[in-house]
PDB file of C-alpha atoms in Angstrom:
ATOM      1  CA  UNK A 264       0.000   0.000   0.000  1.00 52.00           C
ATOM      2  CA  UNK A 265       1.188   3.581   1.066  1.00 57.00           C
ATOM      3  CA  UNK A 266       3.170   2.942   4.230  1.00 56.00           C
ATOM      4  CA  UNK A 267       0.711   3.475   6.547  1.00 58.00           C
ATOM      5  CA  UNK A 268      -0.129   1.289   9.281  1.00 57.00           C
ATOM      6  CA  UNK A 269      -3.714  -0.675   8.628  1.00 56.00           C
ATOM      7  CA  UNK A 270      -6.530  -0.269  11.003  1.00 63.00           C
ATOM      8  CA  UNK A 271      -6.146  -4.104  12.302  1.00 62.00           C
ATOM      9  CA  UNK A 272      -3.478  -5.645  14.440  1.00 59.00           C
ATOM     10  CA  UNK A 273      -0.897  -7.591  13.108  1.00 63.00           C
ATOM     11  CA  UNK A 274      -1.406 -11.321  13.476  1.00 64.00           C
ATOM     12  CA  UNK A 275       1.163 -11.709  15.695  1.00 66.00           C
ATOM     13  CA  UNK A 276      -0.180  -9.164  18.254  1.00 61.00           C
ATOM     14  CA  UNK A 277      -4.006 -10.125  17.171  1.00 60.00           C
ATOM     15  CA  UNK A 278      -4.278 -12.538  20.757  1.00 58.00           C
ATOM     16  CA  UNK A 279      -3.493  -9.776  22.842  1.00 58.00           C
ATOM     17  CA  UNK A 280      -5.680  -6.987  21.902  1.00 59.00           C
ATOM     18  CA  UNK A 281      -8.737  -8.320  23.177  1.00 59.00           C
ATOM     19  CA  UNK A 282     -10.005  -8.813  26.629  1.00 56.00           C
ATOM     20  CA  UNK A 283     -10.109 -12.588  25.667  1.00 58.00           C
ATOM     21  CA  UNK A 284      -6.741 -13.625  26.564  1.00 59.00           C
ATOM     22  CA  UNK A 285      -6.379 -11.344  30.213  1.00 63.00           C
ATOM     23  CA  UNK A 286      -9.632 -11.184  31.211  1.00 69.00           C
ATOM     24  CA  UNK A 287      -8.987  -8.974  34.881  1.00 74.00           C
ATOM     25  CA  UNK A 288     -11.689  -8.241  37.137  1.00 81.00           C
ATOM     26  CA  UNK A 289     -12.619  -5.143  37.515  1.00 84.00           C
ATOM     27  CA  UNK A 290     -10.751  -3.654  41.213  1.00 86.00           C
ATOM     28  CA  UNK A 291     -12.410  -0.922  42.730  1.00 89.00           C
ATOM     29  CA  UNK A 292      -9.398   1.621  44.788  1.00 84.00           C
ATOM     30  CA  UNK A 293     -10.213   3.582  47.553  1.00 86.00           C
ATOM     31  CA  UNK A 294      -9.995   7.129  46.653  1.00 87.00           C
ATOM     32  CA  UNK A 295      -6.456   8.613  47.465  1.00 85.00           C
ATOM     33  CA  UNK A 296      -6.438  11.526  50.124  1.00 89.00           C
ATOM     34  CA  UNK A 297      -5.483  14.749  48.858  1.00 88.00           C
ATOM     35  CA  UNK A 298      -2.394  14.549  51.074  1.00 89.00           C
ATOM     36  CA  UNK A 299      -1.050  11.928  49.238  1.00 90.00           C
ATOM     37  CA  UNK A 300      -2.100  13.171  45.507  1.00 85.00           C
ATOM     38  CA  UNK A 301       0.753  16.094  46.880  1.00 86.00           C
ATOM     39  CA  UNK A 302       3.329  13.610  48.392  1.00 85.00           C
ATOM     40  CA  UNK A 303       3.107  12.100  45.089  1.00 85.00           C
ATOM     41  CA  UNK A 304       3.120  15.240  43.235  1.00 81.00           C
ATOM     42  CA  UNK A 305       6.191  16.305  44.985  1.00 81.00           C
ATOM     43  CA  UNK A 306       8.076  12.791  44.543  1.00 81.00           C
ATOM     44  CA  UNK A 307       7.511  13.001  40.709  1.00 84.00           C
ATOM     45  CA  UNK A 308       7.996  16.743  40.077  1.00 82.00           C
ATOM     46  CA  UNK A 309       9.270  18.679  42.842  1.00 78.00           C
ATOM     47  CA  UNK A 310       6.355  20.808  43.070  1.00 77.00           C
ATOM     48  CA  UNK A 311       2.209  20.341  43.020  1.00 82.00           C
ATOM     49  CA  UNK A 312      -0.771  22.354  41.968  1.00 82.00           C
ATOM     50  CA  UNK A 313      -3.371  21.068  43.932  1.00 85.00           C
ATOM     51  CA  UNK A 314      -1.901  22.179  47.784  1.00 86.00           C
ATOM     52  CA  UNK A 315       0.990  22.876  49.273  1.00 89.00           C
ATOM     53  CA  UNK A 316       2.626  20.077  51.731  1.00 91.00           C
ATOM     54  CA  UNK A 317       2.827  22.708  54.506  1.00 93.00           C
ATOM     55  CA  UNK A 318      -1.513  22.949  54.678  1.00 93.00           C
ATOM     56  CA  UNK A 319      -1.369  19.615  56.430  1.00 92.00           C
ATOM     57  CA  UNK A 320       1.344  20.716  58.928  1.00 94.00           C
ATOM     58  CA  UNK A 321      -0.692  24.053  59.842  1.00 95.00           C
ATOM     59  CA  UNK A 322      -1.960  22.813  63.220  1.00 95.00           C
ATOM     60  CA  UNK A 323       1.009  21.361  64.307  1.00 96.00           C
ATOM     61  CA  UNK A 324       3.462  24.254  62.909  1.00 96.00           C
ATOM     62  CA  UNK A 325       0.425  26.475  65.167  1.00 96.00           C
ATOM     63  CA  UNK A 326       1.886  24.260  68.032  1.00 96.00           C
ATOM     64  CA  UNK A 327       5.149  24.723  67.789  1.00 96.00           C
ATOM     65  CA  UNK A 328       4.542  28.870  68.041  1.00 96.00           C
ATOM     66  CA  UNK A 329       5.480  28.859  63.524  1.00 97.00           C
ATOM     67  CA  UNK A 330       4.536  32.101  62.190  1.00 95.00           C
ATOM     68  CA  UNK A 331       2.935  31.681  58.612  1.00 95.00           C
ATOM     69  CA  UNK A 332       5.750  33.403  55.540  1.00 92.00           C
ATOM     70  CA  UNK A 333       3.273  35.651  54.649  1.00 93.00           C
ATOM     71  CA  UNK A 334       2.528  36.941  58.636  1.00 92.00           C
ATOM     72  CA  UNK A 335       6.800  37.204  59.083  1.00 91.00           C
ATOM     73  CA  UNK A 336       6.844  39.692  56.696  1.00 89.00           C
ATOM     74  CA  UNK A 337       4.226  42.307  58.526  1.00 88.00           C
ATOM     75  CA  UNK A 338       5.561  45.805  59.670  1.00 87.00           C
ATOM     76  CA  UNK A 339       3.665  45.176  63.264  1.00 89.00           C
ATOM     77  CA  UNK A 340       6.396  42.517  64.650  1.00 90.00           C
ATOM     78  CA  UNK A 341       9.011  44.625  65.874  1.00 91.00           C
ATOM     79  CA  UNK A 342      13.076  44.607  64.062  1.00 92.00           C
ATOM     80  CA  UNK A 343      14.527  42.040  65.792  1.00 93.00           C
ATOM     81  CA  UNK A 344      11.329  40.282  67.368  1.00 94.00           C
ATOM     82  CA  UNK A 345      11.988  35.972  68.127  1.00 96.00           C
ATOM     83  CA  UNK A 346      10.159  33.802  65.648  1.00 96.00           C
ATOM     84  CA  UNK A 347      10.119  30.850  64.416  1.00 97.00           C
ATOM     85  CA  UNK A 348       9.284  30.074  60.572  1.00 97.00           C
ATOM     86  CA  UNK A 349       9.252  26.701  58.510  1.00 97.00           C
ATOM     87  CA  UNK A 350       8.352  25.844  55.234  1.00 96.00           C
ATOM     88  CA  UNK A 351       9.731  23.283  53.017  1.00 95.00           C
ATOM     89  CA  UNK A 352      13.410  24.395  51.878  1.00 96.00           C
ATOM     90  CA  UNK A 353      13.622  25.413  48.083  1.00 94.00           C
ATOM     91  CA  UNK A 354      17.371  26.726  47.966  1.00 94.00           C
ATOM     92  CA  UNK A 355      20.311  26.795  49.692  1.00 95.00           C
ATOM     93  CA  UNK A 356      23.380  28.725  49.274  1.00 93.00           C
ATOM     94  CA  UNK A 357      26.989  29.599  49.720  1.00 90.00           C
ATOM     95  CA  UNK A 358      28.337  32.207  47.961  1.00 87.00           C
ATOM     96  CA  UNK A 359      32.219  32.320  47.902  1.00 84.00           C
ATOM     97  CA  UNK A 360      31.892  35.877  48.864  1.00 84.00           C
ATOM     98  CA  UNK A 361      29.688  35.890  51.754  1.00 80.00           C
ATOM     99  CA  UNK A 362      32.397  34.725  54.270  1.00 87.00           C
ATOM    100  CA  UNK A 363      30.556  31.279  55.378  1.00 87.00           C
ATOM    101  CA  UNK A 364      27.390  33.066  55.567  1.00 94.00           C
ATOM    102  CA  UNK A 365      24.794  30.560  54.116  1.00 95.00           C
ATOM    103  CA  UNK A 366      21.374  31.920  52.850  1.00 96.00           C
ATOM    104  CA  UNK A 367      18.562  29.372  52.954  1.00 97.00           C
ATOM    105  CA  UNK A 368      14.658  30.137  51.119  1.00 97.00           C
ATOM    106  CA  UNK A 369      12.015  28.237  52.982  1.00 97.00           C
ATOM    107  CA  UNK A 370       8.365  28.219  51.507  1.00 95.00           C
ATOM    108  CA  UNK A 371       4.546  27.544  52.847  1.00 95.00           C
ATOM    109  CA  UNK A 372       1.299  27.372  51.560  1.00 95.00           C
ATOM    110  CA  UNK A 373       1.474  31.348  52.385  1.00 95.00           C
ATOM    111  CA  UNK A 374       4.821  31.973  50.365  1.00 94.00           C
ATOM    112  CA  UNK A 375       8.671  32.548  50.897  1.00 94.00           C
ATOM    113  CA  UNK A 376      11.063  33.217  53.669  1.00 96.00           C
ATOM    114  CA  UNK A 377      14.591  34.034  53.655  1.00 96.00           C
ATOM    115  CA  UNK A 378      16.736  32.624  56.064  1.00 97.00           C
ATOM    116  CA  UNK A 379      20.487  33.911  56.786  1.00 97.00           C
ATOM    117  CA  UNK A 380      22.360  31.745  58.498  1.00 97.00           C
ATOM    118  CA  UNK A 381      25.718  32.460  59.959  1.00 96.00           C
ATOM    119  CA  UNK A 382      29.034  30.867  59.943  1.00 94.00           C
ATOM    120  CA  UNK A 383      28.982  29.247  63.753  1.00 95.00           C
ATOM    121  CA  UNK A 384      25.070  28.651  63.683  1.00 96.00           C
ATOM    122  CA  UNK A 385      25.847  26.787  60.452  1.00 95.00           C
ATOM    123  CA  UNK A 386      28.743  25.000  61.917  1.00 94.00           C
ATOM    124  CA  UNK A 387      27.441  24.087  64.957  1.00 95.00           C
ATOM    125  CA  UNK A 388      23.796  22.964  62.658  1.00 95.00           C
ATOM    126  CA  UNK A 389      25.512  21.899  59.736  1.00 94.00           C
ATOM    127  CA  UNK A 390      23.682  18.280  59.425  1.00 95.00           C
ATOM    128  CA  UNK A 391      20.495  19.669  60.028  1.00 96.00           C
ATOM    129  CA  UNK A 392      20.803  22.987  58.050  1.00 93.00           C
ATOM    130  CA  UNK A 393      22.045  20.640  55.226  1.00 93.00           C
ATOM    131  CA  UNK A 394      20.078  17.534  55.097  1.00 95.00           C
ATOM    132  CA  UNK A 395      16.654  19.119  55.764  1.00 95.00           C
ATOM    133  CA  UNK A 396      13.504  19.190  53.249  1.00 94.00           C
ATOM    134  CA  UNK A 397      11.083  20.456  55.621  1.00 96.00           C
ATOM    135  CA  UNK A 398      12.511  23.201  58.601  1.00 97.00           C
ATOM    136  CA  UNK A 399      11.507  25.167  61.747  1.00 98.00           C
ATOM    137  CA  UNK A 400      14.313  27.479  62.009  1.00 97.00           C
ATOM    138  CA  UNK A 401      14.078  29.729  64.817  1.00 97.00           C
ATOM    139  CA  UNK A 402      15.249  33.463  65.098  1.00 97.00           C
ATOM    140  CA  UNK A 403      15.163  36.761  64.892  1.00 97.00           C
ATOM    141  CA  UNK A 404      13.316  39.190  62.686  1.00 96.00           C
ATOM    142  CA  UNK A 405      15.334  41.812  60.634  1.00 95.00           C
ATOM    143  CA  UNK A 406      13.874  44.105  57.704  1.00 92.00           C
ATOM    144  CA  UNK A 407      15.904  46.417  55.885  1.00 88.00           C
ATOM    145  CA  UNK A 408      13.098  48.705  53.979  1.00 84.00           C
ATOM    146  CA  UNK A 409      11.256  46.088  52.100  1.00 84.00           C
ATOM    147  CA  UNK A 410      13.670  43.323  52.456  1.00 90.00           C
ATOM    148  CA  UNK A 411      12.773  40.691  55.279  1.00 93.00           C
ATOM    149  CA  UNK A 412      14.449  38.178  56.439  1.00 95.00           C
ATOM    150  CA  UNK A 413      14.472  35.720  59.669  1.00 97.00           C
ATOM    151  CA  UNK A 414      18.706  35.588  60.948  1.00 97.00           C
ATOM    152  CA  UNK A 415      18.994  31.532  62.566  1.00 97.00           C
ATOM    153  CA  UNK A 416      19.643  30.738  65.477  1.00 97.00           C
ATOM    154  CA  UNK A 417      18.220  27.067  65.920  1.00 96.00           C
ATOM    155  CA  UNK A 418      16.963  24.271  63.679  1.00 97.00           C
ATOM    156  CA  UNK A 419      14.402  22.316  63.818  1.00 97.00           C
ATOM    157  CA  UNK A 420      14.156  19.385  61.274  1.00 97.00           C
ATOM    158  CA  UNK A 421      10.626  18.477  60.665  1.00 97.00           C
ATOM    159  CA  UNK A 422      11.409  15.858  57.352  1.00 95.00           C
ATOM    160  CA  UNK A 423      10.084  13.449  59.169  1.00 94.00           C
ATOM    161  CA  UNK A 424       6.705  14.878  59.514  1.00 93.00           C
ATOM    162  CA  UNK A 425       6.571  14.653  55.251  1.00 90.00           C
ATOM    163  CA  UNK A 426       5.645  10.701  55.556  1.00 89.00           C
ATOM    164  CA  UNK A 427       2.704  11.419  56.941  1.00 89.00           C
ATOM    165  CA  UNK A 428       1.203  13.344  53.871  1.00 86.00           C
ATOM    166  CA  UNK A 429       0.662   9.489  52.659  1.00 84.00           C
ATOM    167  CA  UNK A 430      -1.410   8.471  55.803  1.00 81.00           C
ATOM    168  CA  UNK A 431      -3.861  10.893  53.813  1.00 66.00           C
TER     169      UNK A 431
END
């Protein structure tokens, strides 16, 4: 003919199309939690757009006295105010110039927060401040004009807490 492929299988493939060969029951699933449509989301792309991992955590981030990334950022908490902020870690960095400083960019469901981290906080958290994919980092508040960030002074590693989005 013209090269194209024909409508009907080949004859060596012909058993397998049909149902006749692998007849399955039909399985009905339990419906997947939303939590875990995210913890899959995040395993397979880094990133989801139905919720943000940190929704499920709200309560217990409440507990543990975690100011939401959006509420950080408000001109009513005093310069230099303890806080504590968590989120799941996006970036970390190093820069060669900044003298061991390290600069770390946690994010909620709410949105970013910048975390500067010096050179003995980092030493003396350096497993932590490395490993983690979900954080509590503790601190103080310090705005310069429209530029906020949270300086470390403890960690808290809450990765644990991500293995629970697939409880549901």
């Amino acid at each position: 003919r013209d090269g194209t492929l024909l409508d009907s299988p080949v004859p060596l493939f012909r058993p397998h199309v049909g149902d006749g060969l692998f007849r399955e029951e039909k399985v009905e699933l339990p419906e997947m939690a939303l939590s875990e449509h995210v913890a899959d989301d995040y395993a397979m792309t880094g990133l989801s757009l139905k919720e943000h991992p940190c929704t499920f955590f709200r309560p217990m981030l409440r507990g543990l006295g975690v100011t939401t990334n959006v509420d950080h950022r408000s001109t009513v908490l005093p310069l230099n105010s303890p806080l504590t902020v968590a989120g799941i870690v996006l970036i970390r960095q190093r820069p060669g110039t900044a003298k061991g400083v390290v600069f770390v960019t946690l994010e909620d469901e709410t949105g970013i927060c910048n975390v500067i981290v010096w050179r003995d906080i980092f030493e003396a958290n350096r497993r932590v401040a490395m490993t983690s994919r979900f954080l509590a980092v503790r601190g103080r508040l310090q705005r310069e004009g429209l530029v906020v960030h949270v300086v470390a002074e403890s960690f808290l590693d809450l990765t644990p807490e991500l293995r629970k989005l697939r409880d549901g």
